Amino acid sequence: MAEGSRASPLAFGQVVIGPPGSGKTTYCQAMQEFLARLGRSVAVVNLDPANEAPPCPCALDIGELVALPDVMASLGLGPNGGLLYCMEYLQANADWLRDRLQALQGHYVLFDCPGQVELYTHHEALKNVFAQLAKWNFRLAAVHLVDSHYCTDPGKFISVLCTSLSTMLHVELPHVNVLSKMDLIEQYGKLAFNLDYYTEVMDLSYLVDHLASDPFFRNFRRLNEKLVEVIEDYSLVSFVPLNVQDKESMRQVMQAVDKANGYSFGDQEHRSLEALMSAAVGADFHFSSTLAVQEKYVQSQEKAVEEEVMDL
């Protein structure tokens, strides 16, 4: 195995993770199309045995190795237990994955992963698969998608922060947290703070104060204070806003991921020094991206107020 890993050529990619409904498969499809336009050879690998009919063609599908319905039927497991078994089966049959990935040499690989939170917070199987990919000379970044509607509920947002932090510590990969479906955020309700408060994860004491206005959460103020203290002490969690229909938003996420997995600094694309430096100061692009989304959100809110006034 060690001999094969030394002979493997260097490859780059993303493992796309996150809870169910966060838009992982949609992201993979959009990012594949976006990177293909830039001239990259991109392949999507479906590692979700519950995703039996991916909307975009996959170069490799875990369904060829193990299928969730078959596991549930033969072992009498539910969806969650079945997914855990499938990931353990994939880990035990890593040679199957390695042999098929060899056909994708020269490709930038997007791994579309299952939507079960336990796989990224404490279960070891998928983490070990990622570690095995690293031994095969894959330079990966974890792209953790979170639905932006959680920003409208302070309690849920604190929960998302805890889950994101736990995922970052457990998966042990360069990590990019993404707030997905930003084009729908105005439909979810009014934000208590500006969007950059949520993307940059600023002073969370304001969020605890906002929660205290709710009679239900008032009794749990001390617990919430301790939770946000843990998040702030690690100082690891921040988010990049994403709208897959906006090319500029896709570019921001691409730059963040390219910097995380080292693609920006390789020779896969002959980048000028100016492009290299722009990737190194990606925070500037991230800030401008947040401002653009915030401006759209404010405009939508102002339009809604104007319509209410006209109705009166």
Coordinates of C-alpha atoms in Angstrom, one line a residue:
M1 CA 0.0 0.0 0.0
A2 CA 2.8 2.4 0.9
E3 CA 4.5 1.6 -2.4
G4 CA 1.4 2.4 -4.3
S5 CA 0.8 5.7 -2.5
R6 CA 4.4 6.9 -3.4
A7 CA 3.7 6.1 -7.0
S8 CA 0.3 7.9 -7.1
P9 CA 0.4 11.3 -8.9
L10 CA -0.7 14.4 -6.9
A11 CA -4.5 15.1 -7.2
F12 CA -6.7 17.8 -5.8
G13 CA -10.4 17.8 -4.9
Q14 CA -13.1 18.6 -2.4
V15 CA -15.2 16.4 -0.1
V16 CA -18.6 18.0 0.0
I17 CA -20.3 17.4 3.4
G18 CA -23.2 18.7 5.4
P19 CA -26.6 17.9 6.8
P20 CA -29.5 16.6 4.6
G21 CA -31.0 19.3 2.3
S22 CA -28.1 21.7 2.5
G23 CA -27.5 21.5 -1.2
K24 CA -24.5 19.2 -1.5
T25 CA -25.4 17.5 -4.8
T26 CA -26.6 20.8 -6.3
Y27 CA -23.2 22.4 -5.3
C28 CA -21.3 19.5 -6.9
Q29 CA -23.2 19.9 -10.1
A30 CA -22.8 23.7 -10.2
M31 CA -19.1 23.6 -9.2
Q32 CA -18.4 21.0 -11.8
E33 CA -19.9 23.2 -14.5
F34 CA -18.1 26.3 -13.2
L35 CA -14.7 24.7 -13.1
A36 CA -15.1 23.0 -16.5
R37 CA -15.6 26.5 -18.0
L38 CA -12.3 27.5 -16.5
G39 CA -10.6 24.5 -18.3
R40 CA -10.3 22.1 -15.4
S41 CA -11.0 18.4 -15.9
V42 CA -13.5 17.7 -13.2
A43 CA -15.0 14.4 -12.1
V44 CA -17.9 13.9 -9.6
V45 CA -17.7 10.9 -7.3
N46 CA -20.9 9.9 -5.5
L47 CA -20.2 8.6 -2.1
D48 CA -23.8 8.8 -0.9
P49 CA -25.4 5.4 -1.1
A50 CA -28.8 7.0 -0.5
N51 CA -28.5 9.1 -3.6
E52 CA -29.6 6.5 -6.1
A53 CA -30.3 8.9 -9.0
P54 CA -27.8 11.8 -9.0
P55 CA -28.9 14.7 -11.3
C56 CA -25.6 15.0 -13.0
P57 CA -23.4 12.2 -14.4
C58 CA -20.9 10.7 -11.9
A59 CA -17.6 9.3 -12.9
L60 CA -17.8 6.9 -10.0
D61 CA -20.8 5.8 -7.9
I62 CA -20.7 4.0 -4.6
G63 CA -23.9 2.2 -5.7
E64 CA -21.6 -0.1 -7.7
L65 CA -20.2 -1.3 -4.4
V66 CA -23.0 -1.1 -1.9
A67 CA -26.6 0.1 -2.1
L68 CA -28.5 1.5 1.0
P69 CA -31.8 -0.2 0.1
D70 CA -30.1 -3.6 -0.1
V71 CA -28.4 -3.0 3.2
M72 CA -31.6 -2.0 5.0
A73 CA -33.5 -5.0 3.6
S74 CA -30.8 -7.6 4.2
L75 CA -29.7 -6.5 7.7
G76 CA -33.0 -5.0 9.0
L77 CA -31.4 -1.6 9.5
G78 CA -33.0 1.9 9.3
P79 CA -31.7 4.7 7.0
N80 CA -29.2 6.0 9.6
G81 CA -27.8 2.6 10.6
G82 CA -27.7 1.6 7.0
L83 CA -25.6 4.6 6.0
L84 CA -23.2 3.9 8.9
Y85 CA -22.8 0.3 7.7
C86 CA -22.3 1.5 4.1
M87 CA -19.5 3.8 5.1
E88 CA -17.9 1.1 7.2
Y89 CA -18.2 -1.2 4.1
L90 CA -16.5 1.4 1.9
Q91 CA -13.7 1.7 4.4
A92 CA -13.2 -2.1 4.5
N93 CA -13.1 -2.1 0.7
A94 CA -10.8 0.8 0.1
D95 CA -9.0 -1.1 -2.6
W96 CA -12.2 -0.9 -4.7
L97 CA -12.2 2.9 -4.4
R98 CA -8.5 3.2 -5.1
D99 CA -8.7 1.1 -8.3
R100 CA -11.5 3.1 -9.7
L101 CA -10.0 6.5 -8.8
Q102 CA -6.9 5.5 -10.9
A103 CA -9.1 6.0 -14.0
L104 CA -9.6 9.6 -12.9
Q105 CA -5.9 10.6 -12.9
G106 CA -5.5 14.2 -14.0
H107 CA -9.0 15.2 -12.8
Y108 CA -10.0 17.5 -10.1
V109 CA -12.4 15.4 -8.0
L110 CA -15.6 16.4 -6.2
F111 CA -16.7 13.8 -3.6
D112 CA -20.4 14.1 -3.0
C113 CA -20.8 12.7 0.6
P114 CA -23.8 11.5 2.6
G115 CA -26.0 13.9 4.6
Q116 CA -25.8 12.2 8.0
V117 CA -24.3 14.5 10.6
E118 CA -23.0 11.7 12.8
L119 CA -20.6 10.7 10.0
Y120 CA -18.7 14.0 10.4
T121 CA -19.0 14.6 14.2
H122 CA -18.0 11.3 15.8
H123 CA -18.2 8.2 13.5
E124 CA -14.8 7.1 12.3
A125 CA -15.4 5.4 8.9
L126 CA -15.7 8.3 6.5
K127 CA -12.9 10.2 8.4
N128 CA -10.7 7.1 7.8
V129 CA -11.7 7.1 4.1
F130 CA -10.6 10.7 3.8
A131 CA -7.3 9.8 5.5
Q132 CA -6.8 7.0 3.0
L133 CA -7.4 9.4 0.1
A134 CA -4.6 11.6 1.6
K135 CA -2.3 8.6 1.6
W136 CA -3.1 8.2 -2.1
N137 CA -1.8 11.7 -2.7
F138 CA -5.2 13.5 -2.8
R139 CA -5.0 17.1 -1.5
L140 CA -8.5 17.6 -0.3
A141 CA -10.5 20.4 1.4
A142 CA -13.7 19.7 3.2
V143 CA -16.6 22.0 2.0
H144 CA -19.2 22.0 4.7
L145 CA -22.5 23.3 3.5
V146 CA -25.1 24.8 5.9
D147 CA -28.5 26.1 4.8
S148 CA -28.5 29.9 5.3
H149 CA -32.1 29.8 6.7
Y150 CA -30.5 28.9 10.1
C151 CA -29.3 32.5 10.3
T152 CA -32.9 33.6 10.9
D153 CA -33.2 31.6 14.1
P154 CA -30.5 32.4 16.8
G155 CA -31.0 29.1 18.6
K156 CA -30.5 27.1 15.5
F157 CA -27.6 29.2 14.4
I158 CA -25.8 28.4 17.7
S159 CA -26.5 24.7 17.1
V160 CA -25.0 25.1 13.6
L161 CA -21.9 26.7 14.9
C162 CA -21.4 23.8 17.4
T163 CA -21.9 21.2 14.7
S164 CA -19.5 23.0 12.3
L165 CA -16.8 23.3 15.0
S166 CA -17.3 19.6 15.9
T167 CA -17.1 18.6 12.2
M168 CA -13.9 20.7 11.7
L169 CA -12.2 19.0 14.7
H170 CA -13.3 15.5 13.8
V171 CA -12.7 15.4 10.0
E172 CA -9.2 16.8 10.3
L173 CA -9.1 18.4 6.8
P174 CA -8.6 22.0 5.6
H175 CA -12.1 23.3 6.0
V176 CA -14.3 25.8 4.3
N177 CA -17.8 26.4 5.8
V178 CA -20.4 27.6 3.3
L179 CA -23.8 29.2 3.9
S180 CA -25.7 27.8 1.0
K181 CA -28.9 29.0 -0.7
M182 CA -28.2 32.7 -0.2
D183 CA -30.5 33.5 -3.0
L184 CA -33.4 32.4 -0.8
I185 CA -32.4 34.1 2.4
E186 CA -34.9 36.9 2.1
Q187 CA -37.7 34.3 2.0
Y188 CA -36.6 32.9 5.3
G189 CA -37.4 36.0 7.3
K190 CA -35.6 39.1 8.7
L191 CA -32.1 38.7 10.1
A192 CA -31.5 40.0 13.6
F193 CA -28.0 41.3 12.6
N194 CA -26.2 42.2 9.4
L195 CA -25.1 39.2 7.2
D196 CA -21.4 39.7 8.0
Y197 CA -22.2 39.1 11.7
Y198 CA -23.1 35.5 10.7
T199 CA -20.4 34.9 8.1
E200 CA -17.6 36.2 10.3
V201 CA -19.1 34.8 13.5
M202 CA -18.5 38.0 15.5
D203 CA -19.2 38.7 19.2
L204 CA -21.7 36.0 19.9
S205 CA -22.8 37.6 23.2
Y206 CA -25.2 39.7 21.2
L207 CA -26.8 36.5 19.9
V208 CA -27.2 35.2 23.5
D209 CA -28.8 38.5 24.4
H210 CA -31.2 38.2 21.5
L211 CA -32.1 34.7 22.6
A212 CA -32.9 35.9 26.1
S213 CA -35.8 37.9 24.7
D214 CA -37.5 34.6 24.1
P215 CA -39.1 33.2 27.2
F216 CA -38.2 29.6 26.3
F217 CA -34.5 30.3 25.8
R218 CA -34.3 32.7 28.8
N219 CA -34.1 29.6 31.1
F220 CA -31.1 28.3 29.2
R221 CA -29.1 31.5 29.0
R222 CA -26.2 30.1 31.1
L223 CA -26.0 27.0 28.8
N224 CA -26.0 29.2 25.6
E225 CA -23.3 31.4 27.1
K226 CA -21.0 28.4 27.7
L227 CA -21.7 27.1 24.2
V228 CA -20.7 30.4 22.5
E229 CA -17.6 30.5 24.8
V230 CA -16.4 27.2 23.4
I231 CA -17.0 28.4 19.8
E232 CA -15.2 31.7 20.4
D233 CA -12.3 30.1 22.3
Y234 CA -11.5 27.9 19.3
S235 CA -12.0 30.8 16.9
L236 CA -12.2 28.5 13.9
V237 CA -15.7 28.9 12.5
S238 CA -16.6 31.4 9.8
F239 CA -18.7 31.1 6.6
V240 CA -18.5 31.9 2.9
P241 CA -21.9 32.9 1.5
L242 CA -22.9 31.0 -1.6
N243 CA -25.5 31.4 -4.4
V244 CA -24.9 28.7 -7.0
Q245 CA -26.7 30.8 -9.6
D246 CA -24.2 33.7 -9.2
K247 CA -20.9 33.3 -10.9
E248 CA -19.2 35.8 -8.6
S249 CA -20.4 33.9 -5.5
M250 CA -19.1 30.7 -7.1
R251 CA -15.7 32.3 -7.7
Q252 CA -15.4 33.4 -4.0
V253 CA -16.0 29.8 -2.9
M254 CA -13.6 28.4 -5.5
Q255 CA -10.9 30.7 -4.3
A256 CA -11.4 29.8 -0.7
V257 CA -11.3 26.1 -1.4
D258 CA -8.3 26.4 -3.8
K259 CA -6.4 28.2 -1.0
A260 CA -7.4 25.6 1.5
N261 CA -6.3 22.5 -0.4
G262 CA -3.3 24.2 -2.0
Y263 CA -4.5 24.1 -5.6
S264 CA -3.8 27.9 -5.9
F265 CA -0.2 27.4 -5.3
G266 CA 0.3 24.4 -7.6
D267 CA 1.2 24.2 -11.3
Q268 CA -2.2 22.8 -12.5
E269 CA -3.1 26.2 -13.9
H270 CA -0.3 28.6 -14.8
R271 CA -1.3 31.5 -12.6
S272 CA 0.3 34.9 -12.7
L273 CA 1.8 36.4 -9.6
E274 CA -1.1 38.8 -9.4
A275 CA -3.6 35.9 -9.3
L276 CA -1.5 34.1 -6.7
M277 CA -1.5 37.1 -4.5
S278 CA -5.2 37.6 -4.9
A279 CA -5.8 34.1 -3.6
A280 CA -3.4 34.8 -0.6
V281 CA -5.6 37.7 0.4
G282 CA -8.8 35.9 -0.1
A283 CA -10.3 37.7 2.9
D284 CA -10.8 40.8 0.8
F285 CA -12.8 38.9 -1.8
H286 CA -14.7 37.2 1.0
F287 CA -15.6 40.6 2.5
S288 CA -16.7 42.0 -0.9
S289 CA -18.8 38.9 -1.5
T290 CA -20.5 39.3 1.8
L291 CA -21.2 43.0 1.1
A292 CA -22.8 42.1 -2.3
V293 CA -25.1 39.5 -0.7
Q294 CA -25.9 41.9 2.2
E295 CA -26.8 44.6 -0.3
K296 CA -29.2 42.3 -2.1
Y297 CA -30.8 41.3 1.2
V298 CA -31.2 44.9 2.3
Q299 CA -32.7 45.9 -1.0
S300 CA -35.2 43.0 -0.8
Q301 CA -36.2 44.1 2.7
E302 CA -36.7 47.8 1.6
K303 CA -38.8 46.7 -1.3
A304 CA -41.0 44.6 1.0
V305 CA -41.5 47.6 3.3
E306 CA -42.4 49.8 0.3
E307 CA -45.0 47.3 -0.8
E308 CA -46.5 47.2 2.7
V309 CA -46.7 51.0 2.7
M310 CA -48.4 51.0 -0.7
D311 CA -50.9 48.5 0.4
L312 CA -51.8 50.8 3.3

